[in-house]
Coordinates of C-alpha atoms in Angstrom, one line a residue:
Chain A
M1 CA 309.7 -28.8 -9.9
F2 CA 310.2 -25.2 -11.3
L3 CA 307.7 -25.9 -13.8
K4 CA 305.3 -27.3 -11.2
S5 CA 305.5 -23.8 -9.0
V6 CA 304.8 -21.6 -11.9
Q7 CA 301.7 -23.1 -12.7
R8 CA 300.9 -23.2 -9.3
S9 CA 301.0 -19.3 -9.1
T10 CA 298.8 -19.2 -11.8
R11 CA 295.9 -20.1 -9.8
G12 CA 292.6 -18.5 -9.9
I13 CA 291.7 -16.4 -7.2
H14 CA 288.1 -14.7 -7.3
T15 CA 288.4 -11.1 -7.3
V16 CA 285.3 -8.2 -7.4
P17 CA 285.0 -6.9 -11.5
K18 CA 285.6 -3.4 -11.4
L19 CA 282.0 -1.4 -12.6
A20 CA 282.2 1.3 -15.5
N21 CA 281.3 3.7 -13.3
Q22 CA 282.1 2.2 -9.9
D23 CA 284.5 5.5 -8.6
A24 CA 281.3 7.7 -9.3
W25 CA 278.6 5.5 -8.2
L26 CA 281.2 4.9 -4.7
K27 CA 281.2 8.5 -4.3
N28 CA 277.5 10.3 -5.3
G29 CA 275.8 6.4 -5.1
I30 CA 273.6 5.6 -8.5
K31 CA 270.9 8.7 -9.1
G32 CA 267.7 7.1 -8.6
L33 CA 268.4 3.7 -7.3
Y34 CA 270.9 3.8 -5.2
S35 CA 273.0 6.0 -2.0
A36 CA 276.4 5.8 -1.9
Q37 CA 276.4 3.7 1.1
G38 CA 273.6 1.6 -0.4
F39 CA 275.8 0.8 -3.4
K40 CA 278.7 -0.2 -1.5
E41 CA 277.1 -2.7 0.5
S42 CA 275.0 -4.3 -2.3
W43 CA 278.1 -4.2 -4.6
V44 CA 281.7 -3.4 -3.4
D45 CA 281.2 -5.5 0.1
Y46 CA 278.6 -8.4 -1.1
Q47 CA 280.3 -9.1 -4.0
Q48 CA 283.8 -9.1 -1.8
Y49 CA 281.8 -11.2 0.5
L50 CA 280.8 -13.9 -1.9
V51 CA 284.3 -13.7 -4.2
D52 CA 286.7 -14.5 -0.9
N53 CA 284.3 -17.5 0.3
L54 CA 284.4 -18.6 -3.4
T55 CA 288.2 -18.4 -3.5
M56 CA 288.1 -20.1 -0.1
R57 CA 285.6 -23.0 -1.3
T58 CA 287.6 -23.8 -4.4
V59 CA 291.4 -23.3 -3.8
G60 CA 293.1 -26.9 -4.5
T61 CA 290.0 -28.3 -6.1
L62 CA 289.5 -28.8 -9.5
N63 CA 287.2 -25.4 -9.5
E64 CA 290.2 -23.4 -8.6
T65 CA 290.9 -22.0 -12.4
R66 CA 287.3 -21.8 -13.0
T67 CA 285.5 -18.7 -13.7
P68 CA 282.3 -18.5 -11.7
F69 CA 279.9 -19.7 -14.3
E70 CA 281.8 -22.5 -15.1
I71 CA 282.0 -23.0 -11.4
I72 CA 277.7 -23.4 -11.2
K73 CA 278.0 -25.4 -14.3
A74 CA 280.2 -27.9 -12.3
T75 CA 278.7 -28.3 -9.4
Y76 CA 274.9 -27.2 -10.1
K77 CA 273.8 -31.0 -10.0
N78 CA 275.6 -32.2 -6.8
A79 CA 273.9 -31.8 -3.5
S80 CA 277.4 -31.8 -1.9
D81 CA 278.9 -28.6 -4.0
T82 CA 275.5 -26.8 -2.8
T83 CA 277.6 -24.1 -0.6
T84 CA 280.4 -24.0 -3.6
F85 CA 277.3 -23.1 -6.3
H86 CA 275.7 -20.7 -3.8
Y87 CA 279.0 -18.4 -3.9
A88 CA 279.3 -19.3 -7.4
S89 CA 275.8 -18.4 -8.7
Q90 CA 275.4 -15.2 -6.4
C91 CA 278.5 -14.2 -7.7
F92 CA 277.5 -14.2 -11.1
N93 CA 273.5 -13.3 -10.4
N94 CA 274.8 -10.3 -8.7
H95 CA 277.4 -9.0 -11.4
L96 CA 274.6 -9.5 -14.2
F97 CA 272.6 -7.4 -12.3
F98 CA 274.9 -4.6 -11.6
E99 CA 275.9 -4.3 -15.2
Q100 CA 272.8 -3.4 -16.5
V101 CA 272.0 -0.4 -14.1
A102 CA 272.7 3.1 -15.1
D103 CA 272.2 6.7 -13.5
S104 CA 268.6 7.3 -14.2
G105 CA 268.1 9.8 -17.6
A106 CA 272.0 9.2 -17.7
S107 CA 271.5 7.0 -21.2
D108 CA 268.2 7.4 -23.1
S109 CA 268.4 3.6 -24.2
A110 CA 265.4 1.9 -25.3
P111 CA 264.8 -1.9 -26.3
S112 CA 266.1 -2.1 -29.3
P113 CA 263.4 -3.2 -32.2
N114 CA 263.9 -6.5 -32.3
L115 CA 263.5 -7.1 -28.5
E116 CA 260.7 -4.5 -28.3
Y117 CA 259.1 -6.8 -31.0
I118 CA 259.6 -10.3 -29.0
I119 CA 258.5 -8.3 -26.1
N120 CA 255.5 -7.4 -27.9
K121 CA 255.1 -10.8 -29.0
S122 CA 254.9 -12.5 -25.2
F123 CA 253.5 -10.1 -23.0
G124 CA 251.3 -7.6 -25.1
S125 CA 253.4 -4.6 -24.2
L126 CA 256.4 -3.4 -22.1
E127 CA 254.0 -2.1 -19.8
D128 CA 252.6 -5.8 -19.3
L129 CA 255.6 -7.2 -19.0
K130 CA 256.6 -4.6 -16.0
A131 CA 253.1 -5.6 -14.1
D132 CA 253.8 -9.8 -14.4
F133 CA 257.4 -9.1 -13.4
E134 CA 256.5 -7.5 -9.9
A135 CA 253.4 -9.8 -9.8
E136 CA 256.3 -12.4 -9.5
L137 CA 258.5 -10.8 -7.6
T138 CA 255.2 -10.1 -4.8
T139 CA 255.4 -14.1 -4.8
L140 CA 258.6 -14.7 -4.7
N141 CA 259.0 -16.2 -0.7
G142 CA 262.4 -14.7 1.3
Q143 CA 265.8 -14.2 -0.8
G144 CA 266.0 -14.3 -4.5
W145 CA 266.1 -12.9 -8.1
V146 CA 263.6 -12.6 -10.7
F147 CA 264.7 -12.8 -14.0
L148 CA 263.5 -12.2 -17.5
V149 CA 264.6 -15.1 -20.3
E150 CA 264.4 -16.4 -23.4
N151 CA 264.3 -19.9 -23.6
N152 CA 265.1 -22.4 -25.7
Q153 CA 262.0 -21.8 -27.8
K154 CA 263.0 -18.4 -28.8
E155 CA 260.2 -16.9 -26.4
L156 CA 260.4 -14.6 -23.7
E157 CA 259.1 -15.5 -19.7
I158 CA 260.2 -14.5 -16.5
V159 CA 261.8 -17.2 -13.8
S160 CA 261.9 -16.5 -10.2
C161 CA 264.3 -18.2 -8.5
I162 CA 264.4 -18.4 -4.6
N163 CA 267.8 -18.2 -2.9
E164 CA 270.9 -18.5 -5.1
G165 CA 269.1 -20.7 -7.8
T166 CA 270.2 -19.9 -11.4
P167 CA 268.3 -19.3 -14.7
Y168 CA 270.4 -21.5 -16.7
F169 CA 269.2 -24.9 -15.8
H170 CA 265.6 -26.0 -14.9
S171 CA 266.8 -28.1 -12.3
R172 CA 268.4 -25.3 -10.7
N173 CA 266.1 -22.6 -10.8
Q174 CA 265.1 -23.6 -7.4
N175 CA 261.6 -22.2 -8.3
L176 CA 259.9 -24.8 -5.6
D177 CA 259.6 -23.4 -2.3
L178 CA 258.6 -27.1 -0.4
S179 CA 259.5 -25.8 3.0
S180 CA 255.8 -24.3 2.6
Q181 CA 252.7 -26.0 2.6
I182 CA 253.2 -27.6 -1.0
T183 CA 250.1 -28.2 -3.6
I184 CA 249.1 -30.4 -6.4
D185 CA 250.8 -28.0 -8.9
D186 CA 254.3 -27.8 -6.6
V187 CA 254.0 -32.1 -6.7
T188 CA 254.0 -32.2 -10.6
Q189 CA 256.5 -30.3 -11.3
L190 CA 258.7 -32.1 -8.7
D191 CA 258.3 -35.2 -9.7
I192 CA 259.0 -34.5 -13.6
L193 CA 262.3 -32.6 -12.7
S194 CA 263.1 -35.8 -10.7
Q195 CA 262.4 -37.9 -13.6
F196 CA 264.3 -35.5 -16.2
V197 CA 267.4 -36.0 -13.5
K198 CA 267.1 -39.4 -12.8
N199 CA 267.4 -39.9 -16.6
G200 CA 271.1 -38.4 -16.4
N201 CA 270.4 -36.1 -19.4
R202 CA 272.9 -33.5 -19.9
E203 CA 270.7 -30.7 -19.7
P204 CA 270.7 -28.1 -22.4
F205 CA 270.7 -24.4 -21.6
N206 CA 267.3 -23.6 -21.1
N207 CA 267.3 -20.4 -20.7
V208 CA 269.3 -17.2 -21.6
P209 CA 268.8 -14.2 -19.1
L210 CA 268.1 -10.7 -20.8
I211 CA 266.9 -8.8 -17.7
C212 CA 268.3 -9.8 -13.5
F213 CA 266.5 -8.1 -10.8
N214 CA 268.1 -8.9 -7.0
S215 CA 265.8 -9.4 -4.2
W216 CA 268.0 -10.4 -2.2
H217 CA 268.2 -7.9 1.4
Y218 CA 271.7 -7.4 0.7
A219 CA 270.5 -5.3 -2.6
Y220 CA 267.9 -2.5 -1.3
L221 CA 267.5 -2.9 2.5
H222 CA 269.9 0.0 3.0
D223 CA 268.0 2.0 1.1
Y224 CA 264.5 0.8 0.7
G225 CA 264.1 -1.3 4.1
V226 CA 262.6 -4.5 4.9
N227 CA 259.5 -4.5 3.2
G228 CA 261.0 -2.1 0.1
K229 CA 261.7 -4.9 -2.9
V230 CA 258.7 -3.9 -4.7
E231 CA 259.5 -0.1 -4.3
F232 CA 263.0 -0.8 -5.5
L233 CA 261.9 -2.9 -8.5
Q234 CA 259.8 0.4 -9.4
K235 CA 263.3 2.2 -9.2
F236 CA 265.1 0.1 -11.1
W237 CA 263.3 0.4 -14.2
D238 CA 264.2 3.5 -14.5
C239 CA 268.1 3.0 -14.2
L240 CA 268.2 0.0 -16.7
N241 CA 270.6 0.3 -19.3
W242 CA 268.8 -1.0 -22.4
N243 CA 271.8 -1.1 -24.4
V244 CA 273.3 -3.9 -21.9
I245 CA 269.8 -5.8 -22.2
N246 CA 269.7 -5.8 -26.4
Q247 CA 273.2 -6.9 -26.2
R248 CA 271.9 -9.9 -24.5
L249 CA 269.2 -11.0 -26.8
F250 CA 270.6 -13.7 -29.1
N251 CA 270.9 -12.1 -32.7
Q252 CA 270.8 -14.2 -35.3
A253 CA 272.0 -11.8 -37.7
S254 CA 275.2 -11.2 -36.1
L255 CA 276.5 -14.9 -36.9
Chain B
M1 CA 249.7 -19.1 -13.7
L2 CA 248.2 -19.7 -10.2
R3 CA 251.2 -18.0 -8.2
A4 CA 250.8 -14.6 -10.4
S5 CA 247.6 -14.4 -9.4
C6 CA 247.5 -13.9 -5.8
K7 CA 248.9 -10.5 -5.5
V8 CA 249.7 -9.2 -2.1
F9 CA 248.4 -6.1 -1.3
T10 CA 249.8 -3.5 1.2
R11 CA 247.1 -1.1 1.6
R12 CA 246.1 0.0 4.9
Q13 CA 242.9 -1.5 6.3
S14 CA 240.6 1.0 8.8
T15 CA 239.1 -1.6 10.4
S16 CA 241.1 -4.5 11.4
L17 CA 240.3 -8.2 12.1
L18 CA 243.6 -8.8 14.0
P19 CA 245.1 -7.8 17.2
Q20 CA 248.1 -5.6 17.3
F21 CA 251.2 -8.8 17.7
K22 CA 253.1 -7.0 20.5
I23 CA 256.1 -8.4 22.7
K24 CA 255.2 -6.4 25.7
D25 CA 259.0 -6.6 27.2
L26 CA 259.8 -5.1 23.6
E27 CA 257.1 -2.4 23.5
F28 CA 259.2 0.4 24.5
L29 CA 262.5 -0.3 22.6
R30 CA 261.2 1.0 19.2
D31 CA 263.1 4.1 19.5
K32 CA 266.1 2.6 21.3
G33 CA 266.7 -0.8 19.9
I34 CA 268.1 -3.4 22.1
T35 CA 271.6 -2.6 24.1
G36 CA 274.4 -4.9 22.8
L37 CA 271.9 -6.3 20.0
Y38 CA 270.3 -4.1 17.4
S39 CA 270.1 0.1 16.7
S40 CA 267.0 1.3 17.0
K41 CA 266.9 1.1 12.9
G42 CA 268.2 -2.6 12.9
L43 CA 265.3 -4.0 15.5
N44 CA 263.0 -1.9 13.2
N45 CA 263.8 -4.0 10.3
V46 CA 264.1 -7.3 12.1
W47 CA 260.6 -7.1 14.1
Y48 CA 258.4 -4.0 14.1
D49 CA 258.2 -3.5 10.1
K50 CA 258.1 -7.0 9.5
A51 CA 255.4 -7.9 12.2
D52 CA 253.3 -4.8 10.6
Y53 CA 254.1 -5.7 7.0
C54 CA 252.7 -9.5 8.1
R55 CA 249.9 -8.4 10.2
E56 CA 248.3 -5.8 7.6
N57 CA 248.3 -7.9 4.9
L58 CA 247.1 -11.0 6.6
N59 CA 244.3 -8.4 7.7
Q60 CA 243.7 -8.2 3.7
L61 CA 243.5 -11.6 2.8
L62 CA 241.3 -12.8 6.4
Q63 CA 238.5 -10.9 4.6
Q64 CA 238.7 -12.6 0.9
S65 CA 239.1 -16.1 2.3
V66 CA 236.5 -18.1 2.2
N67 CA 237.5 -19.6 5.6
K68 CA 237.5 -16.4 7.1
N69 CA 235.5 -17.6 10.2
A70 CA 237.4 -20.5 11.3
L71 CA 241.0 -18.8 10.5
L72 CA 239.8 -16.0 12.9
S73 CA 238.4 -17.9 15.6
C74 CA 241.6 -18.5 16.6
F75 CA 241.7 -15.2 17.5
L76 CA 238.6 -14.9 20.0
N77 CA 239.4 -15.5 23.7
K78 CA 236.3 -18.0 24.7
S79 CA 236.7 -17.2 28.0
L80 CA 235.9 -13.5 27.6
D81 CA 232.5 -12.0 25.7
K82 CA 232.5 -13.0 22.3
G83 CA 234.7 -10.9 19.6
S84 CA 237.1 -9.6 21.9
I85 CA 240.3 -10.5 21.7
H86 CA 242.9 -10.5 24.1
L87 CA 246.8 -11.2 23.2
S88 CA 248.9 -9.4 25.6
D89 CA 250.9 -12.3 26.7
T90 CA 253.8 -13.7 24.8
S91 CA 252.9 -17.6 25.1
D92 CA 249.4 -16.9 24.9
S93 CA 250.1 -15.5 20.9
I94 CA 252.2 -18.1 20.3
D95 CA 249.5 -20.6 20.8
R96 CA 247.2 -18.6 18.9
L97 CA 249.7 -18.2 15.9
N98 CA 250.4 -21.7 16.1
Q99 CA 246.5 -22.6 16.2
L100 CA 246.2 -20.4 13.0
I101 CA 249.0 -22.0 11.5
S102 CA 247.0 -25.6 11.6
T103 CA 243.7 -24.0 10.8
A104 CA 245.3 -22.2 7.3
A105 CA 247.1 -25.5 6.4
Q106 CA 244.2 -27.7 7.1
S107 CA 242.4 -24.7 4.9
C108 CA 244.7 -24.5 2.0
E109 CA 243.5 -28.0 0.9
G110 CA 241.0 -28.2 -1.7
S111 CA 239.8 -24.8 -0.7
E112 CA 238.0 -22.2 -3.3
S113 CA 240.3 -19.4 -2.2
F114 CA 243.8 -21.8 -1.9
T115 CA 245.9 -19.2 -3.1
V116 CA 244.6 -16.5 -0.2
D117 CA 244.4 -19.6 2.1
H118 CA 248.4 -20.3 0.9
E119 CA 249.5 -17.0 1.5
I120 CA 247.6 -16.7 4.8
Y121 CA 249.4 -19.9 5.9
N122 CA 253.0 -18.0 4.9
L123 CA 252.4 -14.8 6.9
S124 CA 251.1 -16.6 10.0
T125 CA 254.6 -18.8 10.3
Q126 CA 256.4 -15.9 9.5
L127 CA 254.6 -13.8 12.0
Y128 CA 255.3 -16.5 14.6
N129 CA 259.0 -17.4 13.5
H130 CA 259.6 -14.0 14.2
H131 CA 257.6 -13.8 17.3
F132 CA 258.8 -16.8 18.7
A133 CA 262.5 -15.0 18.0
M134 CA 262.1 -11.9 19.3
S135 CA 260.4 -13.3 22.7
S136 CA 263.7 -15.5 22.8
L137 CA 266.0 -11.8 23.8
N138 CA 266.5 -10.7 26.5
S139 CA 265.0 -6.9 26.1
G140 CA 267.6 -5.9 28.6
G141 CA 270.1 -6.6 25.9
N142 CA 274.0 -7.5 27.1
E143 CA 276.1 -4.6 28.2
S144 CA 279.4 -6.0 27.5
N145 CA 278.2 -6.8 23.3
R146 CA 280.4 -4.7 21.2
V147 CA 277.7 -3.7 18.0
Y148 CA 280.0 -3.1 15.0
K149 CA 280.3 -3.8 11.4
P150 CA 283.5 -6.1 10.4
D151 CA 285.4 -5.9 7.5
A152 CA 286.6 -8.6 5.0
S153 CA 289.2 -10.0 7.4
E154 CA 286.4 -11.6 9.6
L155 CA 286.0 -14.0 7.4
L156 CA 289.5 -15.6 8.6
K157 CA 288.8 -15.1 12.2
T158 CA 288.3 -18.0 14.3
H159 CA 286.3 -17.2 18.0
P160 CA 286.9 -19.1 20.7
N161 CA 284.4 -21.0 22.2
T162 CA 285.2 -20.8 25.7
D163 CA 284.2 -20.3 29.0
V164 CA 280.3 -20.2 27.9
S165 CA 277.7 -19.6 30.7
I166 CA 274.0 -18.7 31.1
S167 CA 271.6 -17.6 33.6
L168 CA 270.1 -20.6 34.6
S169 CA 270.4 -22.3 38.0
H170 CA 272.6 -25.6 37.8
D171 CA 269.9 -27.7 38.6
A172 CA 267.7 -26.2 36.3
Q173 CA 266.0 -29.2 34.3
L174 CA 266.7 -27.7 30.8
L175 CA 270.8 -27.2 31.8
K176 CA 270.4 -30.9 33.2
Q177 CA 269.2 -31.9 29.6
I178 CA 271.4 -29.8 27.5
K179 CA 274.3 -31.4 28.9
S180 CA 273.2 -34.9 28.2
S181 CA 271.8 -33.9 25.0
F182 CA 274.5 -32.2 23.5
G183 CA 277.7 -33.0 25.9
S184 CA 277.9 -29.4 27.0
L185 CA 276.9 -25.7 26.6
E186 CA 280.0 -24.6 24.6
Q187 CA 278.6 -27.3 22.4
L188 CA 275.4 -26.2 21.9
K189 CA 276.6 -22.7 21.4
T190 CA 278.7 -24.2 18.5
L191 CA 275.9 -26.4 17.0
L192 CA 273.7 -23.1 17.2
I193 CA 276.0 -20.8 15.1
N194 CA 277.0 -22.6 13.3
S195 CA 273.5 -24.2 11.7
S196 CA 272.6 -21.1 11.5
L197 CA 275.6 -19.4 9.5
A198 CA 274.5 -22.4 6.9
I199 CA 271.4 -20.9 6.3
K200 CA 272.0 -18.5 3.2
G201 CA 268.9 -17.2 2.7
N202 CA 266.0 -16.4 5.0
G203 CA 265.6 -18.9 7.8
F204 CA 265.4 -19.9 11.9
T205 CA 267.5 -21.7 13.9
W206 CA 265.6 -23.5 16.3
L207 CA 266.4 -25.7 19.7
I208 CA 263.5 -27.9 20.2
A209 CA 262.6 -30.6 22.6
L210 CA 261.3 -33.9 20.9
F211 CA 258.5 -35.7 23.3
S212 CA 256.3 -38.9 22.6
K213 CA 253.1 -39.1 24.3
S214 CA 251.4 -41.8 26.0
D215 CA 248.0 -41.7 28.0
S216 CA 248.6 -37.4 28.0
K217 CA 251.9 -37.7 29.4
L218 CA 255.1 -36.4 27.7
F219 CA 258.3 -38.5 27.9
L220 CA 261.4 -36.5 26.5
D221 CA 263.0 -38.4 23.4
D222 CA 265.7 -35.7 23.2
L223 CA 267.0 -32.1 22.4
Y224 CA 267.8 -31.2 18.7
V225 CA 268.8 -27.7 16.7
V226 CA 267.0 -27.8 13.3
N227 CA 266.8 -25.0 10.6
S228 CA 263.5 -23.9 9.2
Y229 CA 263.3 -22.0 5.6
N230 CA 262.0 -19.1 4.3
N231 CA 257.8 -20.0 5.6
G232 CA 258.6 -23.5 7.1
T233 CA 257.8 -24.2 10.6
P234 CA 260.2 -26.2 13.2
S235 CA 258.2 -28.9 13.3
D236 CA 257.0 -30.9 10.1
R237 CA 254.1 -32.2 11.1
L238 CA 252.1 -29.8 9.0
K239 CA 253.5 -31.4 6.3
N240 CA 253.8 -34.8 7.2
G241 CA 253.3 -37.1 4.1
Q242 CA 251.8 -34.1 2.0
L243 CA 254.0 -35.5 -1.0
D244 CA 252.8 -39.0 -0.9
D245 CA 249.1 -37.9 -0.6
F246 CA 249.3 -35.9 -3.6
R247 CA 251.1 -38.6 -5.7
A248 CA 248.8 -41.0 -4.7
F249 CA 245.8 -38.2 -5.7
I250 CA 247.4 -37.8 -8.9
K251 CA 247.5 -41.4 -9.7
E252 CA 244.0 -42.4 -8.9
G253 CA 243.3 -39.8 -11.8
N254 CA 241.7 -37.1 -9.7
S255 CA 238.9 -38.7 -9.4
N256 CA 238.7 -38.4 -5.7
S257 CA 237.2 -35.1 -4.9
E258 CA 236.8 -36.0 -1.0
F259 CA 240.6 -35.6 -1.2
V260 CA 241.5 -35.0 2.9
K261 CA 243.7 -37.1 4.7
D262 CA 244.2 -36.9 8.2
Y263 CA 248.2 -37.1 8.6
H264 CA 247.7 -34.0 10.8
Q265 CA 246.7 -36.3 13.6
N266 CA 249.6 -38.3 14.6
D267 CA 249.8 -37.4 18.1
S268 CA 252.3 -40.0 19.0
F269 CA 254.8 -37.5 19.3
D270 CA 254.9 -34.1 19.7
F271 CA 257.6 -31.3 19.0
V272 CA 258.1 -28.1 21.7
P273 CA 260.2 -25.6 20.2
L274 CA 262.0 -23.6 22.7
L275 CA 264.4 -21.1 21.4
A276 CA 264.7 -19.5 18.2
I277 CA 267.5 -17.4 16.4
N278 CA 266.7 -15.4 13.4
A279 CA 269.6 -15.9 10.9
S280 CA 268.0 -14.3 7.5
P281 CA 269.8 -11.3 5.8
Y282 CA 267.2 -8.5 7.2
A283 CA 268.2 -9.4 10.9
Y284 CA 272.2 -7.9 10.9
L285 CA 272.6 -6.5 7.9
S286 CA 271.8 -2.9 9.2
D287 CA 274.1 -3.0 12.1
Y288 CA 276.7 -5.9 11.4
G289 CA 277.0 -5.2 7.5
V290 CA 277.4 -7.9 5.0
F291 CA 280.8 -9.4 6.7
G292 CA 278.6 -9.2 10.5
K293 CA 276.9 -12.5 10.7
R294 CA 279.4 -14.3 13.2
V295 CA 279.7 -11.4 15.5
Y296 CA 275.8 -10.8 15.2
L297 CA 274.9 -14.9 16.2
E298 CA 277.9 -14.3 19.0
N299 CA 276.0 -11.0 20.8
V300 CA 272.9 -13.0 20.1
W301 CA 273.7 -15.8 22.3
N302 CA 275.0 -13.5 24.8
C303 CA 271.1 -11.9 24.9
I304 CA 269.2 -15.1 24.7
N305 CA 266.8 -14.7 27.6
W306 CA 267.2 -18.5 29.0
P307 CA 264.6 -18.2 31.9
T308 CA 261.9 -17.6 29.1
V309 CA 263.6 -20.3 27.1
A310 CA 263.1 -22.9 30.4
S311 CA 259.7 -21.4 31.3
R312 CA 258.6 -23.0 27.7
W313 CA 259.3 -26.8 28.7
P314 CA 256.0 -28.5 29.2
K315 CA 254.5 -28.9 32.5
E316 CA 252.9 -32.1 31.0
A317 CA 256.4 -33.6 31.1

């Protein structure tokens, strides 16, 4: 009996991770990206909202002791787990977003030669990547995320996810918006996807996210207004900490 | 990459094809907000800035569409001189937007300017949905509401749902129908608020009436609460059967180039939206904060303009 209660006391309550510069950012905001209040709303408050909801959704279930990423893996396939998946995926994506930003001009970081090479190979240049990224963001309907990912062919591509979509699994990218008028292209993609899911294959990780852009109003409404997502993206490029992005690229040499 | 090639331009255009989308009662509130619901900033986020943005982009795109004339004809007032545009009355502008949505939906199929028309469809449904939700509100607001940003403890609170009343006379048709469809006003309120809370991204919660049609008369089926997401509309009429038609088209090996199905022509029923509530994050974030959606929805309920909602009941019914 005693043992059991000890086990219980170790259950996972999800908490907001502390960012390296959090205290300074709460005071001054992120230079070039956020006011102090804007930062508080999009990270401290929103992340608190997400982890509290995630804790409430998972307590007493198999997901109780799992990390948000493990919860994503455990729930992405089941329609009945949609709400839990929402909070887990949002937790994960929002953390991914805030991990990679820095005060503008604070770090003179740049893409590593390895990353630069692969960006040039896939897009032509960094500027081309930025232009494609912006086009993808402009056509994204409603709330969501835009990712630069490395796919399983070791190529870079841009993936946009509507609402809480995750970049890791094709079947949960959520980049088809069937609530609007649909196109033949959409139907083709949908059928490929449903065939894949029907076959019951264990889906491998298709993509590893390198750059994560938050296009939810939680992230930019306070400082950029309701139509401000493109302006937010343009500021975002100057506040990107490339040292973090370089680390995210799979590096064979480090094996 | 068809999707990426359709860029929305935000540059201002000197000549405008579209009328201003104004809601008469809301016009003077830009600097004031709605008492007990929105500050001036909050109202700008959810209506003025949003509507201006949609309108400017629509203007740009209408210029580019090959179906420009068909689309613009939705805004020409046939009873007045050709070319003049009249859009002051709320129900009138909603009807015209509705017409624009149907026209854009039809021109989406097989059009040379597909990506443009698709974006026109998206923007016009956004305008329609916002217009509908904002004109469902009482511009006078509600003095007894409190607008504030709750903290994380809000997530654990319950809101007692008792003593709900609305400004409709007891014998009003709508009130009777609400009671027979949902049981009571309390149950309708609970259903509306819970449906709104379930929307995580952008979306609207609607109260709709479903009518069956025969001999140009309408017979009420029932009232329903439905959610629409992103650029969706409360009625799925425009999309009904689309998926199957496209699948059939793909199966036939794209040989049938005259692919236009008349799935819009199912006339045996009619969806009539009565009320819309904006459940998107930007509708409450600036006034109620991250934890405040529930408080916002309670305040919205107290600001619904029920006489307007009741006036949307079709006369043929």
